[in-house]
Coordinates of C-alpha atoms and ligand atoms in Angstrom, one line a residue:
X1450 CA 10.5 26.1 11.3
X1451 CA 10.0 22.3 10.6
X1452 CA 8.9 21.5 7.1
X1453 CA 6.0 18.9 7.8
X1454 CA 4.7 15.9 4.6
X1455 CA 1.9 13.4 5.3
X1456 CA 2.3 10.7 2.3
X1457 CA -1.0 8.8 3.0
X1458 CA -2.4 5.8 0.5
X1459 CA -5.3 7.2 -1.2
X1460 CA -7.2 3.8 -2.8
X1461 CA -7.2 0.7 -1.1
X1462 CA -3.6 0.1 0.0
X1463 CA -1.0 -1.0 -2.1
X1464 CA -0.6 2.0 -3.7
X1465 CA 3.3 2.0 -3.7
X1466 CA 3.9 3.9 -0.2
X1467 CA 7.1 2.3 0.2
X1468 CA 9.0 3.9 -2.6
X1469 CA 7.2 7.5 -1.9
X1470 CA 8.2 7.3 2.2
X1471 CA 11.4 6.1 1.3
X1472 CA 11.8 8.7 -1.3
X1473 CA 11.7 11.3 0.9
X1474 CA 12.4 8.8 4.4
X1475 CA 16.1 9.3 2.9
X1476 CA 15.7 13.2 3.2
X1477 CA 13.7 13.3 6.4
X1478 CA 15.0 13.8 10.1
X1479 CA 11.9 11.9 11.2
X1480 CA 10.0 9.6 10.1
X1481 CA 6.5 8.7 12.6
X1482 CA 4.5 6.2 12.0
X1483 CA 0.8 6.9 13.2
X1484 CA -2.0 4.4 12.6
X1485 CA -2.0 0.8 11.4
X1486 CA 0.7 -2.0 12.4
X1487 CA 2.2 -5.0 10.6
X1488 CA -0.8 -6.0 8.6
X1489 CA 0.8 -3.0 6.4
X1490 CA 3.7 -4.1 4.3
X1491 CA 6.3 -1.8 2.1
X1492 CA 8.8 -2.8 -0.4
X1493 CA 12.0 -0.3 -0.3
X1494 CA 14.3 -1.1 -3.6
X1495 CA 17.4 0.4 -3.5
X1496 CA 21.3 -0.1 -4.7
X1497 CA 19.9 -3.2 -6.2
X1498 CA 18.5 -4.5 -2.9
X1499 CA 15.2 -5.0 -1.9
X1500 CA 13.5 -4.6 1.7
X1501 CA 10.3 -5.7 3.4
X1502 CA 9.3 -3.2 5.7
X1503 CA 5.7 -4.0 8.6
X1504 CA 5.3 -1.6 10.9
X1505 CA 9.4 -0.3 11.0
X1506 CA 8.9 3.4 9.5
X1507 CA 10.8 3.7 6.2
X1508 CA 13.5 6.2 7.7
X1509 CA 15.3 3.1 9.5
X1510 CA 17.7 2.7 6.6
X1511 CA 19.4 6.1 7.2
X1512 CA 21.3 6.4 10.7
X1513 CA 21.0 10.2 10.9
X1514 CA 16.8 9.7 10.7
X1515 CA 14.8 9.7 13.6
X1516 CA 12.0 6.6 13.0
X1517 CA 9.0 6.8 15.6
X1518 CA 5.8 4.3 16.3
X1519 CA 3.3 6.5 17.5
X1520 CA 0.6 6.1 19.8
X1521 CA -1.7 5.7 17.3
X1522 CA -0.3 2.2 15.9
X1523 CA -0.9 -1.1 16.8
X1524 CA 2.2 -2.5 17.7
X1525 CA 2.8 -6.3 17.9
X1526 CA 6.6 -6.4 20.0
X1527 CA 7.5 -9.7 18.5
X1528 CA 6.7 -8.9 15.3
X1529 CA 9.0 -5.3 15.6
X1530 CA 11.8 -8.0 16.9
X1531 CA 11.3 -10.0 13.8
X1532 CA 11.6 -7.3 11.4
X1533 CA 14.5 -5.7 12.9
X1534 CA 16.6 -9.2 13.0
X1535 CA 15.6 -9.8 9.4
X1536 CA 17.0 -5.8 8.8
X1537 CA 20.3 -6.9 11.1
X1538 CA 20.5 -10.1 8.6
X1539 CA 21.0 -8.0 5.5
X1540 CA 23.4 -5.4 6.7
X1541 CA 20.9 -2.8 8.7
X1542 CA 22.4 -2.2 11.9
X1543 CA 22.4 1.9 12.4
X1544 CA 19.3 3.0 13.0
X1545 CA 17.5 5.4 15.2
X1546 CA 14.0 3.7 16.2
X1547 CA 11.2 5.0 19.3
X1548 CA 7.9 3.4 20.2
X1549 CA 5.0 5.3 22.0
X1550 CA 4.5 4.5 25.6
X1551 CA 0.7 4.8 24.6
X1552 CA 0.5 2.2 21.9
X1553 CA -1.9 -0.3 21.7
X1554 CA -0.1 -3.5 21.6
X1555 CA -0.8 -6.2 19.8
X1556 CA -0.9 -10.0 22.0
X1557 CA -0.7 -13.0 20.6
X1558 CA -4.7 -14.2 20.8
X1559 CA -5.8 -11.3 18.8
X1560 CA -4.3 -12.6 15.7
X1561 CA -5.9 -16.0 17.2
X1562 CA -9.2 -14.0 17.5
X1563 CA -8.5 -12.4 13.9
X1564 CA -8.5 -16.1 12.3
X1565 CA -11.3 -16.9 14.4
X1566 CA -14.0 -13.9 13.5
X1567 CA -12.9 -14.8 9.7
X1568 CA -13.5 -18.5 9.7
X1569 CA -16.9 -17.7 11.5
X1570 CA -18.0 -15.6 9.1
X1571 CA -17.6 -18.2 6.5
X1572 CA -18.6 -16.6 3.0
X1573 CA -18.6 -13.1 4.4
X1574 CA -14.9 -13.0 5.8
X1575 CA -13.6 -9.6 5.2
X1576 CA -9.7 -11.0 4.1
X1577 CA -8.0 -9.4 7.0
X1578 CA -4.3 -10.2 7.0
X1579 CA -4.9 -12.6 10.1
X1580 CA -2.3 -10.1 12.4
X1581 CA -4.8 -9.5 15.3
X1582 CA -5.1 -5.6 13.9
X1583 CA -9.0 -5.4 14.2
X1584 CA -8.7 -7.1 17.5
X1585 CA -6.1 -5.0 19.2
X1586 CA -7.8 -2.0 18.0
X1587 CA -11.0 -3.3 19.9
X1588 CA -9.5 -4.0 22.7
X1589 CA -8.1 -0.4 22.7
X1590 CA -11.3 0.9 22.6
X1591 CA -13.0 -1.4 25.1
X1592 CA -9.9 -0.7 27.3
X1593 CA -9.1 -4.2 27.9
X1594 CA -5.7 -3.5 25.9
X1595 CA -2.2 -3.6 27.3
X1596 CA 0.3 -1.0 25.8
X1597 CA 3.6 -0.8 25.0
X1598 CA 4.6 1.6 28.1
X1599 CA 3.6 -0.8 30.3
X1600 CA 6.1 -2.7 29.3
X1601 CA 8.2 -0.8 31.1
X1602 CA 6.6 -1.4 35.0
X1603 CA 6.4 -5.3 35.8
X1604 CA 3.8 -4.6 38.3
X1605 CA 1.7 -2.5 36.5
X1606 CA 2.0 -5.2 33.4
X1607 CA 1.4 -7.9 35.8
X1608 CA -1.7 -6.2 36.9
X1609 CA -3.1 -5.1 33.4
X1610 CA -2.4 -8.6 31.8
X1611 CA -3.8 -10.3 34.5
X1612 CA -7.3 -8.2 33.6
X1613 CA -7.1 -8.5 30.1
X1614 CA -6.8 -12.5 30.5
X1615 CA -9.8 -12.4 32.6
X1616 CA -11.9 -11.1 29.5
X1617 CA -9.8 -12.9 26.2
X1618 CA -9.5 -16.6 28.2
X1619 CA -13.4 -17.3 28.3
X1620 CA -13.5 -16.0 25.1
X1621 CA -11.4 -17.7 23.7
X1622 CA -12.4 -20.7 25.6
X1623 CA -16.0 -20.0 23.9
X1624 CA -14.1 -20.2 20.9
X1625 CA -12.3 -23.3 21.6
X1626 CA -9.4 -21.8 21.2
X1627 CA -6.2 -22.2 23.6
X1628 CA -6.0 -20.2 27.0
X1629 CA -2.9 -17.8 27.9
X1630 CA -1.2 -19.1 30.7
X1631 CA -0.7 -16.1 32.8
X1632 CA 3.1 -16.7 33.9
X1633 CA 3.9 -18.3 30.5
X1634 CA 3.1 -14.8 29.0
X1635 CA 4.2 -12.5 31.6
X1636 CA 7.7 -14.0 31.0
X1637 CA 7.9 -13.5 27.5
X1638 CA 7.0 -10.1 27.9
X1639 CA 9.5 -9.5 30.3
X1640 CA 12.1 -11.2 28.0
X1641 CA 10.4 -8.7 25.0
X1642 CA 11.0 -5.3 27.4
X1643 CA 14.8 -6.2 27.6
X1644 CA 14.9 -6.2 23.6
X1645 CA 13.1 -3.2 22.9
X1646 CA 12.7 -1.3 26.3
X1647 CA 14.9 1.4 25.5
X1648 CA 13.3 2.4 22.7
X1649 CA 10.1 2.8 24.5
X1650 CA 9.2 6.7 25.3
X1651 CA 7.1 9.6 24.8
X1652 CA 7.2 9.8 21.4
X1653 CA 4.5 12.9 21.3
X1654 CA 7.1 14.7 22.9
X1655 CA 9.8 13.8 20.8
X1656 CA 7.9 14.8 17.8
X1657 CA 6.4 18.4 19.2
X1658 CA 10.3 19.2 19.8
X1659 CA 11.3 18.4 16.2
X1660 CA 8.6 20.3 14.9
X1661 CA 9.6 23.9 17.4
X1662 CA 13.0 23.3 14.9
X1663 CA 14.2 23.2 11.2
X1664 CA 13.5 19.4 10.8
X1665 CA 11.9 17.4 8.0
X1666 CA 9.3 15.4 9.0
X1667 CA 7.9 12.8 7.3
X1668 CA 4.0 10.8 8.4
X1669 CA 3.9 8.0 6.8
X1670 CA 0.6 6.8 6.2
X1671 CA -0.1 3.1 6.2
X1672 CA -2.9 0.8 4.0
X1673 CA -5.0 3.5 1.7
X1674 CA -7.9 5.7 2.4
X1675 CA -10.7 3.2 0.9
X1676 CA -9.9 1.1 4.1
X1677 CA -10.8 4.0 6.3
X1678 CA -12.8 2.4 8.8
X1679 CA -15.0 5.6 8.8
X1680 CA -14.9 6.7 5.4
X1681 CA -14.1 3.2 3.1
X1682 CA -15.1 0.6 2.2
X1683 CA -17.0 -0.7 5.3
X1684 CA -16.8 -3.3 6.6
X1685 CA -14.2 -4.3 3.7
X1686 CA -12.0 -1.9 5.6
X1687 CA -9.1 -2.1 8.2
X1688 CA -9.3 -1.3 12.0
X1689 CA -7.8 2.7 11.7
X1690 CA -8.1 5.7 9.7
X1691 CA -4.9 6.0 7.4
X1692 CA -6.2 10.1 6.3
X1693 CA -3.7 12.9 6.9
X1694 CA -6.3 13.0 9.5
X1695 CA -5.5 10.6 12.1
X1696 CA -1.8 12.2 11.8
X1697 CA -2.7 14.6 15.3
X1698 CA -4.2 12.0 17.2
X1699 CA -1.9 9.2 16.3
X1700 CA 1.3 10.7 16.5
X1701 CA 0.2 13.5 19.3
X1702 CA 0.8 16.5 17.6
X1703 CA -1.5 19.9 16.7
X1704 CA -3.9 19.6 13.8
X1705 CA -2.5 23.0 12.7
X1706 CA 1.1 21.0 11.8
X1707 CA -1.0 19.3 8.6
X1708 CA 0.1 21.2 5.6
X1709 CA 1.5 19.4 3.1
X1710 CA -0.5 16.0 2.0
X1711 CA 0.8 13.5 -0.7
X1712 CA -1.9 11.3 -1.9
X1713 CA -0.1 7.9 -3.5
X1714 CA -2.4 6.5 -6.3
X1715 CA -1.3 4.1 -8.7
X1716 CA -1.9 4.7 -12.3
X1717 CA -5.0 2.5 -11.9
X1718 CA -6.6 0.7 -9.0
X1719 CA -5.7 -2.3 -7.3
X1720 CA -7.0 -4.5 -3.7
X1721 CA -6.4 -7.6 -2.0
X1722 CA -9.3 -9.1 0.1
X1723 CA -13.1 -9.2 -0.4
X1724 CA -15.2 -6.1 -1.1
X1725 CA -17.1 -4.1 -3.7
X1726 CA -14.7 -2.8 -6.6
X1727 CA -16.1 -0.8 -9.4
X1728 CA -13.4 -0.5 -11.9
X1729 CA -12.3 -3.7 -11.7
X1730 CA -11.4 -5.6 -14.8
X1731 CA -11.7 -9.7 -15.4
X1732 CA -10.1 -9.8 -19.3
X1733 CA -6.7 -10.0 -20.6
X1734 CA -5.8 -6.3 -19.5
X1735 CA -6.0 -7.3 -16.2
X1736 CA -3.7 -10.4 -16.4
X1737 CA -1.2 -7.8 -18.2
X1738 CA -1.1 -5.1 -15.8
X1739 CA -0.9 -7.7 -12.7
X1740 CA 1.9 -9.4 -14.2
X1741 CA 3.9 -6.1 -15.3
X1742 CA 3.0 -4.8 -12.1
X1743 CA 3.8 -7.5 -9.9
X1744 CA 0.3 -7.3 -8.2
X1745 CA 0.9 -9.9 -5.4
X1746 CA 0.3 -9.0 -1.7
X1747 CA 3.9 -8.0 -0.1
X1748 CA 2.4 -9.7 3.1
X1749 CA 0.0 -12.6 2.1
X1750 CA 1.0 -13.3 -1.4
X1751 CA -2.4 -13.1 -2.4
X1752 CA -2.5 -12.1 -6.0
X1753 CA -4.2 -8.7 -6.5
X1754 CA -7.9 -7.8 -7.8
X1755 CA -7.0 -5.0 -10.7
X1756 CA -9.1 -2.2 -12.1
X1757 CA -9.2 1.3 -14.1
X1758 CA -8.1 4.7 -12.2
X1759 CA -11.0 5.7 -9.9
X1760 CA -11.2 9.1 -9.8
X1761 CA -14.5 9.0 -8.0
X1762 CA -12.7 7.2 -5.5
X1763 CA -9.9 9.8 -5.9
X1764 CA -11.9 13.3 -5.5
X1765 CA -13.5 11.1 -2.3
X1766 CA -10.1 10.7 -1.0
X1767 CA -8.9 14.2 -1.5
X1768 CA -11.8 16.1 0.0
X1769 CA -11.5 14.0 3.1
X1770 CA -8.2 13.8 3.4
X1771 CA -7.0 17.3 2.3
X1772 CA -4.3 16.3 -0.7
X1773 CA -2.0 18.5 -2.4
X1774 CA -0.6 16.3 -4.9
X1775 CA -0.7 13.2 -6.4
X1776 CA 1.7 10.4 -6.7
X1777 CA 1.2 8.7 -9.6
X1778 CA 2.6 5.7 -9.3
X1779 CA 3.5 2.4 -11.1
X1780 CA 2.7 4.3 -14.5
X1781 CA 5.5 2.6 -16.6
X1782 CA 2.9 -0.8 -15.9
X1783 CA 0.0 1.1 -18.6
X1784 CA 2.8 1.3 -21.1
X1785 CA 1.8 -1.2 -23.7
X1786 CA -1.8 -0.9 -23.9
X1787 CA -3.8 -0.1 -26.7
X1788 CA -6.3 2.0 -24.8
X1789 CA -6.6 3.2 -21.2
X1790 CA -9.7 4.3 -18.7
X1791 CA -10.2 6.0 -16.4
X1792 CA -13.7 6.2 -14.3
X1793 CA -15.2 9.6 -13.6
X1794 CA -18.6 8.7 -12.0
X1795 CA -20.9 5.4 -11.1
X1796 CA -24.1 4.2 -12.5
X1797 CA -26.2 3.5 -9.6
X1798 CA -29.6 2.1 -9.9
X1799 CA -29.8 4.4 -13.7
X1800 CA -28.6 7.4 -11.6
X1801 CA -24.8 9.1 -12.2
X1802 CA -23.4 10.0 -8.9
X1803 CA -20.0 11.4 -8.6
X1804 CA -19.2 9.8 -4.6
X1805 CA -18.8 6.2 -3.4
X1806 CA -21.9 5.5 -1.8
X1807 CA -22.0 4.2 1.9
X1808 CA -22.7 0.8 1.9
X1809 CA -20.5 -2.0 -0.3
X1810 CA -24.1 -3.4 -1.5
X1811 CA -25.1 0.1 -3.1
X1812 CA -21.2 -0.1 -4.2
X1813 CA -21.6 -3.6 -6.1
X1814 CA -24.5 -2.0 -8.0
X1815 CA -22.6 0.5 -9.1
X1816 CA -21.2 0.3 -12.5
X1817 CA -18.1 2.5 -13.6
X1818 CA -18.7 5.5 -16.3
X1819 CA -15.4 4.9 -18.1
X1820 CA -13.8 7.4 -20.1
X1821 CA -11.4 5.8 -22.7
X1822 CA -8.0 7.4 -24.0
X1823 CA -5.4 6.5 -26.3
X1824 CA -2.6 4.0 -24.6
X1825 CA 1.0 4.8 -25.2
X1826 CA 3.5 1.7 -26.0
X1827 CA 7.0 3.2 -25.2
X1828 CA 8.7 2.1 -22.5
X1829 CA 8.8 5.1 -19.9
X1830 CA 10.7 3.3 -17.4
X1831 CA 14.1 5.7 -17.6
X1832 CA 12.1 9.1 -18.0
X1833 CA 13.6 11.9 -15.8
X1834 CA 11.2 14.6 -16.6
X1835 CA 7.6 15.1 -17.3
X1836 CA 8.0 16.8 -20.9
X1837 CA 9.6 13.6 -22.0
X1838 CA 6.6 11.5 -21.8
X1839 CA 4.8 10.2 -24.5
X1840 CA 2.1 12.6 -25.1
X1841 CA -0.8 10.3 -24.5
X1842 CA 0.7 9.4 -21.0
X1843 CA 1.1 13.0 -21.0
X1844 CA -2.8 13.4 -21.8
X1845 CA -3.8 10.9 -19.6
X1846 CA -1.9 12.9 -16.3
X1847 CA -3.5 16.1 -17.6
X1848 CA -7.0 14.2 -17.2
X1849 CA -6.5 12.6 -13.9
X1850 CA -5.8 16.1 -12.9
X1851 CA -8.5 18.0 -14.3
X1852 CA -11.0 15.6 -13.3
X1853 CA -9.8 15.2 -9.4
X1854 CA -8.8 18.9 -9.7
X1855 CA -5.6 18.2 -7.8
X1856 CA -2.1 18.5 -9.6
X1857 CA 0.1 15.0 -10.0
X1858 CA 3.5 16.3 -8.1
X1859 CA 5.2 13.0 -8.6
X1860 CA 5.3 10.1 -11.3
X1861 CA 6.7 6.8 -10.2
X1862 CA 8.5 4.5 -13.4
X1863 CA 9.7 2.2 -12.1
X1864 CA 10.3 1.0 -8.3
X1865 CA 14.0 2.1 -8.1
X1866 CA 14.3 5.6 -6.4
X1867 CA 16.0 6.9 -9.2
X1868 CA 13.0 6.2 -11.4
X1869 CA 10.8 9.0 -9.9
X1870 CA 9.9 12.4 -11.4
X1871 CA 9.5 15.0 -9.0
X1872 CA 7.1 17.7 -10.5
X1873 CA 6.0 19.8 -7.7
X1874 CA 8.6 22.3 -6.4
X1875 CA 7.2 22.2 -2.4
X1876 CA 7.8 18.4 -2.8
X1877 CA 11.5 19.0 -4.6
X1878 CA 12.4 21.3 -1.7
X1879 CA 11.6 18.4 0.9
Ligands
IMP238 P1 -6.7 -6.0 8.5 O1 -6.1 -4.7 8.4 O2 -5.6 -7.1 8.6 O3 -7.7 -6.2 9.5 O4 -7.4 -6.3 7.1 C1 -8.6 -5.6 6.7 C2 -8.5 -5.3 5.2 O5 -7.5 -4.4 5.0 C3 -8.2 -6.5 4.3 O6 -8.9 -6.4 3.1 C4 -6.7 -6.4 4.1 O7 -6.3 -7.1 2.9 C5 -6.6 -4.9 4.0 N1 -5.3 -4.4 4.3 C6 -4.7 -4.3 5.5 N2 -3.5 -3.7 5.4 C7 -3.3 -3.5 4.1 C8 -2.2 -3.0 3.4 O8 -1.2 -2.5 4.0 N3 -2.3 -2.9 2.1 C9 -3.5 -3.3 1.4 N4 -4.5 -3.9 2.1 C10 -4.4 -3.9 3.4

């Protein structure tokens, strides 16, 4: 029977996804993609080399893997092209890559619209990443969307362009933004479905037959679970829903295959854009860890808010999202500081609660109830095993554990692959 692992990012993206996916991407038979699109952005470092992955599942550097776009992502075709010459450009030519007839695709006026709805909301812009995500996920849901299958039909494209220009021109008009010439576009697409075409398919399919056999199978979540647009941060939060949860419905597969959830947190907190953040930190500490930590958006550049471990934030995650372990990740950045925190409830309006409340205004009010422990100053970036730590880093995992009441299966040191201790034994046998 197929051995099934959901790694999901359990803050607010950025959690170091990349290096987990790949981790195991390199032991996997498939790797599916299932919500998101290329507003999400991984790093892969290996052999000395380093990768920028968007919406290209992190299996695509191992010929013998099976990498699939499910029908739950966004997919933006040009965008998939780009990535994939850039891959061709430094030696990545053997790869095994699918895309869901039933994706939503992204066009090129939703990341028009994207700008847009940002610049007209002046002050309160959420800091999307400008790719048209929220957009095509709208037009998904208002069915105005085009998808990737269609692709495949001229006529049937023809037709279903033709109606979704008839809704985006005047809007865009309103806008004063430029019209879509029908033809203009229609071509292009035609020129896109000779490029990627025959990778277009039912990809539910594929997946329910991989799971009938012995293969590994890898979800790999995309952004972090604080950008849930049910359950985060709203309406600081991205189009999907990047739990374990949306894996049945965005990759087309049982809810009964969901077994085996990875939650990637780093060692403390980090997020790019607008939107309350409890733990963050404005001092020195701050400047430290985003420097050690290179805390600079893979995809914008933007440099990144930082604050304390949340494990409010992280028992949230973990109840709705079902997670087994932990991946602690970028812990060799703490090394050097004097003290650490981590946050184990809020202060809301003199009240201690122990959830994230729903809105982001009862979330600004909240102030974090820190607990502090003993920093460690070795440098734990070539650690192999867990019993090797310092003891106060060792403390400090034992605490994020007993307070989130899930173990930490795997501690990241440093963002080679060979800097990764595996703890749990499920996750070693993967
Ligand atoms: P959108 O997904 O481009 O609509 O952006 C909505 C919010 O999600 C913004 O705050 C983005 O910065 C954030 N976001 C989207 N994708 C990622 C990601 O992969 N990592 C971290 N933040 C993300």
């Amino acid at each position: 029977m197929s051995q099934r692992l959901v790694v999901i990012g359990s803050q607010w993206g950025d959690e170091g996804k990349g290096k987990i996916t790949d981790y195991f991407a390199c032991r996997a038979d498939m790797v599916v993609r299932y919500q998101g699109g290329n507003n999400a952005g991984h790093t892969v470092v290996f052999d000395g080399h380093k990768y920028s992955l968007r919406s290209i599942p992190s299996g695509i550097f191992n010929p013998k893997t099976v990498n699939v776009m499910a029908n739950g992502m966004v997919v933006n075709p040009e965008s998939v092209i780009t990535e994939l010459e850039k891959l061709h450009e430094q030696g990545i030519t053997d790869y095994q890559l699918f895309i869901s007839d039933r994706a939503a695709m992204v066009m090129p006026w939703h990341s028009q619209l994207d700008g847009a709805y940002e610049t007209l909301k002046g002050n309160a812009l959420i800091g999307t990443t400008k790719n048209g995500i929220g957009p095509a996920y709208c037009d998904k849901y208002s069915r105005d969307g085009l998808r990737m299958g269609d692709l495949l039909e001229p006529e049937y494209f023809a037709e279903r362009l033709k109606g979704a220009l008839a809704v985006k021109n005047p809007q865009l008009r309103l806008l004063g933004l430029p019209e879509y010439d029908f033809q203009e576009v229609y071509d292009r697409y035609m020129e896109i479905a000779k490029v990627l075409g025959h990778r277009i398919c039912d990809t539910s399919d594929l997946i329910n037959r991989a799971l009938h056999t012995d293969a590994k199978i890898l979800f790999e979540g995309a952004q972090g679970m604080m950008l849930c647009i049910d359950h985060g941060t709203y309406p600081y939060v991205t189009s999907s829903t990047p739990s374990s949860a949306s894996v049945p419905v965005g990759a087309g597969i049982s809810p009964k295959w969901i077994d085996n959830v990875v939650g990637v947190a780093k060692a403390y907190c980090t997020r790019v854009g607008e939107g309350a953040f409890p733990t963050e930190l404005f001092d020195e500490r701050a400047h430290q860890i985003r420097e050690r930590g290179h805390e600079y958006g893979t995809v914008t550049g933007r440099p990144r808010r930082i604050g304390w471990f949340d494990a409010v934030v992280a028992r949230y995650t973990s109840r709705l999202a079902g997670i087994d372990n932990w991946a602690l990740m970028l812990f060799d950045v703490l090394s050097g500081l004097d003290k650490v925190c981590i946050c184990t409830g809020y202060e809301l309006d003199g009240k201690i609660i122990d959830y994230p409340p729903s809105t982001v205004s009862k979330l600004a009010r909240c102030k974090p109830v820190l607990i502090e422990m003993e920093g460690w100053k070795e440098d734990i970036s070539d650690i192999k095993d867990f019993d090797s730590l310092p003891e106060a880093a060792k403390a400090y995992v034992r605490k994020i554990e007993e307070i989130t009441s899930v173990k930490v299966g795997i501690i990241s040191v440093g963002p080679d692959r060979k800097q990764t201790i595996i703890i749990d034994e499920k996750l070693k046998q993967f």
